[in-house]
Short mmCIF file of N, CA and C in Angstrom, two decimals:
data_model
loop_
_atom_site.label_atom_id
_atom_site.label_comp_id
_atom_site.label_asym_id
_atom_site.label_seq_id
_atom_site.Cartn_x
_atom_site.Cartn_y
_atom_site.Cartn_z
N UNK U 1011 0.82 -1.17 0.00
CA UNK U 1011 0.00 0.00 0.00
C UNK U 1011 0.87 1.25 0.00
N UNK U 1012 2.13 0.97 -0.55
CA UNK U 1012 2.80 2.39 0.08
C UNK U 1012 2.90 3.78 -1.22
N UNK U 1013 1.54 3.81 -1.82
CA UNK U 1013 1.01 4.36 -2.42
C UNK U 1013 -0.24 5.21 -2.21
N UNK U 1014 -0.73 4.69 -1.12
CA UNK U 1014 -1.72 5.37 -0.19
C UNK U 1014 -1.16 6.22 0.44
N UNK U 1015 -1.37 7.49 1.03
CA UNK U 1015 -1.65 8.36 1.74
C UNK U 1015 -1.91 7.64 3.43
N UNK U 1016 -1.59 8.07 4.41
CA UNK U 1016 -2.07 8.02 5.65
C UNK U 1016 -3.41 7.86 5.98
N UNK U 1017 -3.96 8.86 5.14
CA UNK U 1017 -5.23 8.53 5.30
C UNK U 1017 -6.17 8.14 4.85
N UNK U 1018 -6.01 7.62 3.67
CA UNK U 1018 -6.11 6.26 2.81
C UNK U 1018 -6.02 5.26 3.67
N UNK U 1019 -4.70 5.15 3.99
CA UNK U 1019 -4.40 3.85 4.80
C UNK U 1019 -5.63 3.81 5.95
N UNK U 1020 -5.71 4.74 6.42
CA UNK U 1020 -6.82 4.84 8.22
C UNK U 1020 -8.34 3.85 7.56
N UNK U 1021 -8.63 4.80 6.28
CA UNK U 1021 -9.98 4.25 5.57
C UNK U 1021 -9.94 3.04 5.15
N UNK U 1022 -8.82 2.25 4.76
CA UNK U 1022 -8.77 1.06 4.58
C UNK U 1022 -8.98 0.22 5.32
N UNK U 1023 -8.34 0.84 6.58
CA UNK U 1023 -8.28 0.15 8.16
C UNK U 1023 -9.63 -0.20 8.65
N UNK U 1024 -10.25 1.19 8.23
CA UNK U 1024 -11.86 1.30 9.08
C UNK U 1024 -12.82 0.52 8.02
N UNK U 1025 -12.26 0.40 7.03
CA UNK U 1025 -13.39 -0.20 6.01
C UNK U 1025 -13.17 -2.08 6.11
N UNK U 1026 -12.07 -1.85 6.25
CA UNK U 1026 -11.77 -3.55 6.80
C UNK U 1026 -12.05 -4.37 8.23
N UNK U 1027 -12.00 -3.19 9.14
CA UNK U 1027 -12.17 -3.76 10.37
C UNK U 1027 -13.11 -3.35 11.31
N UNK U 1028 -13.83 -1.69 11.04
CA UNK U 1028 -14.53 -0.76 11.48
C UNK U 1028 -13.62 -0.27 12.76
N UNK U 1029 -12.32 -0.14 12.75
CA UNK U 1029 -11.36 0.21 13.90
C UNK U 1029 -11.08 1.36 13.13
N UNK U 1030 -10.78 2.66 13.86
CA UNK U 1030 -10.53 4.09 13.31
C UNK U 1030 -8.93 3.67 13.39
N UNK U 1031 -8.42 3.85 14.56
CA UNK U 1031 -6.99 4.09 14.85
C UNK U 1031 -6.14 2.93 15.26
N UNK U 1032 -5.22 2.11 14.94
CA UNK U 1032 -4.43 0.94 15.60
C UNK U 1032 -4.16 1.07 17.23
N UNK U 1033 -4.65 0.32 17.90
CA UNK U 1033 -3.89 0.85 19.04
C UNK U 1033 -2.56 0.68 19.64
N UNK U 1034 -2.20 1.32 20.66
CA UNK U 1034 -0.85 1.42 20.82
C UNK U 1034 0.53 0.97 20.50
N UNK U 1035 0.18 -0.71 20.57
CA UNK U 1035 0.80 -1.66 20.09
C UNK U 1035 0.99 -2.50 19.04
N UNK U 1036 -0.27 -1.45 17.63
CA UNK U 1036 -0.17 -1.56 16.25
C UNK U 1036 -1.28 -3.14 16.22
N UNK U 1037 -0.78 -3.62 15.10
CA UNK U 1037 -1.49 -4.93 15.03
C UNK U 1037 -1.48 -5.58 15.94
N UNK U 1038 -0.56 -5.97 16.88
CA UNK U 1038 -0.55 -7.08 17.67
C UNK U 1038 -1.23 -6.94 18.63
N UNK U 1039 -1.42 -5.54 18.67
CA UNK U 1039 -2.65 -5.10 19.70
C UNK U 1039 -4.47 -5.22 19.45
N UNK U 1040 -4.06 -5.63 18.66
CA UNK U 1040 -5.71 -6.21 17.50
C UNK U 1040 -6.44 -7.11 18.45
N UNK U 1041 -7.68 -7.10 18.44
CA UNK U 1041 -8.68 -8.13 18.95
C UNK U 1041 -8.35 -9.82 17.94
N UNK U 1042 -7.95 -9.77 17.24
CA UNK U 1042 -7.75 -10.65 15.93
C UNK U 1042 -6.94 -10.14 14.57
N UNK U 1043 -6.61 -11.55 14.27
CA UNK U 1043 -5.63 -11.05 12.83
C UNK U 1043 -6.33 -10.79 11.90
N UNK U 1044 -5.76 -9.60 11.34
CA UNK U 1044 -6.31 -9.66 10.01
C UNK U 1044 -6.22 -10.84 8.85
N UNK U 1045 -7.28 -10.88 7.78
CA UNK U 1045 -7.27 -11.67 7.32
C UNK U 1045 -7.44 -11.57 5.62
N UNK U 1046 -7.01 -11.84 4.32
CA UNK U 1046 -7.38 -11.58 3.08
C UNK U 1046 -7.66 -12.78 2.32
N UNK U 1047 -9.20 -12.64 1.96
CA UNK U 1047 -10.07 -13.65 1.11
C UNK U 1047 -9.72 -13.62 0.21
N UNK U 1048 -10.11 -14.63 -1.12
CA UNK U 1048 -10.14 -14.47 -2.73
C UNK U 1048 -11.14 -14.84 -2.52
N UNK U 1049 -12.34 -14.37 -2.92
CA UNK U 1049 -13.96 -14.87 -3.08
C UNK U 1049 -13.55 -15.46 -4.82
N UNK U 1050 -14.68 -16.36 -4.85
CA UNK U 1050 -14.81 -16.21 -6.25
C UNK U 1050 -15.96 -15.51 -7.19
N UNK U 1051 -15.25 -14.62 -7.41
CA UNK U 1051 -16.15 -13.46 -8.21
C UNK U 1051 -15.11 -12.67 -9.31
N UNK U 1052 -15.67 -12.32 -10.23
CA UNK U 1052 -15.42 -11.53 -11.09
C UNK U 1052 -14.12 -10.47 -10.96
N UNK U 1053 -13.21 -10.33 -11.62
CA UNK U 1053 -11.92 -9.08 -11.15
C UNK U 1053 -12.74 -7.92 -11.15
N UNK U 1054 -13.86 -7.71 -11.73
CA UNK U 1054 -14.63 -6.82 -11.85
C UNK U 1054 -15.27 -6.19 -10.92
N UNK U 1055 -15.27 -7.18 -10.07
CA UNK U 1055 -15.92 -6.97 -8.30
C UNK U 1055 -15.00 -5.82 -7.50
N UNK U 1056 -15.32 -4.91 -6.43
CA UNK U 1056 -14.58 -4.23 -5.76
C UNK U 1056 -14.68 -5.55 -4.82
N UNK U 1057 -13.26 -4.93 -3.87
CA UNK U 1057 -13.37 -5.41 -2.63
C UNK U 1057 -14.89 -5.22 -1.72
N UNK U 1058 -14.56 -6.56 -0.41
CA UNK U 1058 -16.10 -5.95 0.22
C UNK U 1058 -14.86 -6.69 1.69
N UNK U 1059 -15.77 -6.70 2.58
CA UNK U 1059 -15.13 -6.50 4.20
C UNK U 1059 -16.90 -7.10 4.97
N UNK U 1060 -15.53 -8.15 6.15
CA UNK U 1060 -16.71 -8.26 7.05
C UNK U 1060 -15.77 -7.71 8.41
N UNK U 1061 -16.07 -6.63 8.58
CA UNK U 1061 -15.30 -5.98 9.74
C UNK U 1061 -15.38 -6.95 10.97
N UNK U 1062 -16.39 -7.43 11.27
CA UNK U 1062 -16.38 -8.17 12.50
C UNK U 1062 -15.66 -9.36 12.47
N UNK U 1063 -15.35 -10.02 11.85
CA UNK U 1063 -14.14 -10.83 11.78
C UNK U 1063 -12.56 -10.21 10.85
N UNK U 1064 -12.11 -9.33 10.53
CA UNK U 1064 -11.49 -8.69 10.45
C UNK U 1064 -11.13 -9.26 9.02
N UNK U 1065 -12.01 -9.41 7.73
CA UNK U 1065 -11.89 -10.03 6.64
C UNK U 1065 -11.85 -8.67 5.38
N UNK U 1066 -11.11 -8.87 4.83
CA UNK U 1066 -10.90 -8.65 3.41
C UNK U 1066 -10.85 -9.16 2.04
N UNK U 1067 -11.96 -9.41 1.65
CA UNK U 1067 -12.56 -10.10 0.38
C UNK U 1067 -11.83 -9.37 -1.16
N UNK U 1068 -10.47 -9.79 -1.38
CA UNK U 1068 -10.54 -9.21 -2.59
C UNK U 1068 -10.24 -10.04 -3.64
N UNK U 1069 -11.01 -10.12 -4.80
CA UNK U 1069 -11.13 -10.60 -5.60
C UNK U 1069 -9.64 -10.80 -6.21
N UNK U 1070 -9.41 -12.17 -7.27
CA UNK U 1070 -8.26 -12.21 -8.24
C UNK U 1070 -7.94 -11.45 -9.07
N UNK U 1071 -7.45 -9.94 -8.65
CA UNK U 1071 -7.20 -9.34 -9.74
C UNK U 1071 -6.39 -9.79 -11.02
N UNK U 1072 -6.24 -9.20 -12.23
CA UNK U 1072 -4.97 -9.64 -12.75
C UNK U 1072 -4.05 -8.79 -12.78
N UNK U 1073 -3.74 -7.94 -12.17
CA UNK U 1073 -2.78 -6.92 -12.16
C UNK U 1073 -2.48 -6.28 -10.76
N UNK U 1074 -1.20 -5.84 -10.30
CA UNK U 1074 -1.26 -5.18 -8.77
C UNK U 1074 -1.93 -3.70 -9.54
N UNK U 1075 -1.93 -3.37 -10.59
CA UNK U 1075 -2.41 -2.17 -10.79
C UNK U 1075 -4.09 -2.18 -10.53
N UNK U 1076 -4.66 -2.66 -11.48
CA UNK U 1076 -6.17 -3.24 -10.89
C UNK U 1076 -6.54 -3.53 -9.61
N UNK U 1077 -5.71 -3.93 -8.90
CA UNK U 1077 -5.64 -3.92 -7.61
C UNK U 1077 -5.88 -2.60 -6.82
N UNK U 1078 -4.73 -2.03 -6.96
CA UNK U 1078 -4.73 -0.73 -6.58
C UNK U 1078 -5.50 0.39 -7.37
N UNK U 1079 -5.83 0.11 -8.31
CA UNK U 1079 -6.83 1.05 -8.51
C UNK U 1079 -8.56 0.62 -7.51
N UNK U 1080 -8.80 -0.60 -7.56
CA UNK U 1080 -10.31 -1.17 -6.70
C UNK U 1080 -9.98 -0.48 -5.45
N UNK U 1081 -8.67 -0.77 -4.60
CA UNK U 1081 -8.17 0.17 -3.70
C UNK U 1081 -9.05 1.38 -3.00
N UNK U 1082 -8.53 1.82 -4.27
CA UNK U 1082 -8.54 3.50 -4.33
C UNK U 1082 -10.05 3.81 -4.30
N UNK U 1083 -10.60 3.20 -5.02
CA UNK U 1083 -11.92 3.58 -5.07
C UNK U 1083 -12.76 3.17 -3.24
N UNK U 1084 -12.30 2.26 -2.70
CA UNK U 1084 -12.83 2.17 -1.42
C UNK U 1084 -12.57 3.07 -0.75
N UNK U 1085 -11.21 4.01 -0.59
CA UNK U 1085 -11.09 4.45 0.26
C UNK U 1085 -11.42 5.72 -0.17
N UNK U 1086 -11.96 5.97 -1.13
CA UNK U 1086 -12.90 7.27 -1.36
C UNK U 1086 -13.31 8.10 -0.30
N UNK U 1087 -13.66 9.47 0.77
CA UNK U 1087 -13.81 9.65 1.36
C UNK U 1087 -15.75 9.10 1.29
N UNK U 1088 -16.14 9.30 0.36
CA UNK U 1088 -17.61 9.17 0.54
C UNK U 1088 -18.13 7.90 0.09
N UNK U 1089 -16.93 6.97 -0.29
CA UNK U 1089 -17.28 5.70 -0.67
C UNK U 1089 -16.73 4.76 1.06
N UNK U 1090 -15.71 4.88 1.87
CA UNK U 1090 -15.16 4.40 2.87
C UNK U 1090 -15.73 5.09 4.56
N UNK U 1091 -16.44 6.11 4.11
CA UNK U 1091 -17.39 6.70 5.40
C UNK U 1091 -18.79 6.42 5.33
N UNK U 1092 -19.27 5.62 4.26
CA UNK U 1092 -20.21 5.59 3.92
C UNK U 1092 -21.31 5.37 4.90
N UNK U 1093 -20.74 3.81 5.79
CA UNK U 1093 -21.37 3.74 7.38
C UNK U 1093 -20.54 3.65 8.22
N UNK U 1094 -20.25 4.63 8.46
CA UNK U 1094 -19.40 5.12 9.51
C UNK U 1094 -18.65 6.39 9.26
N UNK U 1095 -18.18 7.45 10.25
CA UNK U 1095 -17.79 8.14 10.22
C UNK U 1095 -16.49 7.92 10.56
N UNK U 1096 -15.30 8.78 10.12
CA UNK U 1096 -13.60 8.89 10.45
C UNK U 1096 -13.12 9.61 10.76
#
């Protein structure tokens, strides 16, 4: 991700886990590990998130660019606050 912004990164965080800020002790301070799915669906699919188990559903892209562009579009300010505020 080191193409994101900080606060990119935060929205990714909150859109993946519904956690605003890491706490003190970063990940390891996590209720649970994070985790990254391949559903099977379409590259066409954005990512989706079940925050309460700390899941990240992203599809087989074929490219890290495609990747990072689906990214980008989550962490949209009005696409990644959508339910929830940051």
């Amino acid at each position: 991700m080191g193409r994101m912004t900080v606060q990119q990164q935060r929205s990714l965080l909150f859109f993946w886990t519904a956690v605003k800020y890491l706490p003190f002790d970063g990940f390891s301070g996590m209720e649970s590990k994070l985790f990254i799915l391949r559903p099977s669906v379409s590259p066409d699919h954005l990512p989706t998130s079940s925050t309460c188990f700390y899941q990240l559903r992203l599809p087989a892209y074929t490219t890290f660019d495609m990747m990072q562009s689906r990214l980008q579009m989550i962490v949209q300010d009005h696409v990644s606050s959508g339910f929830g505020e940051l």
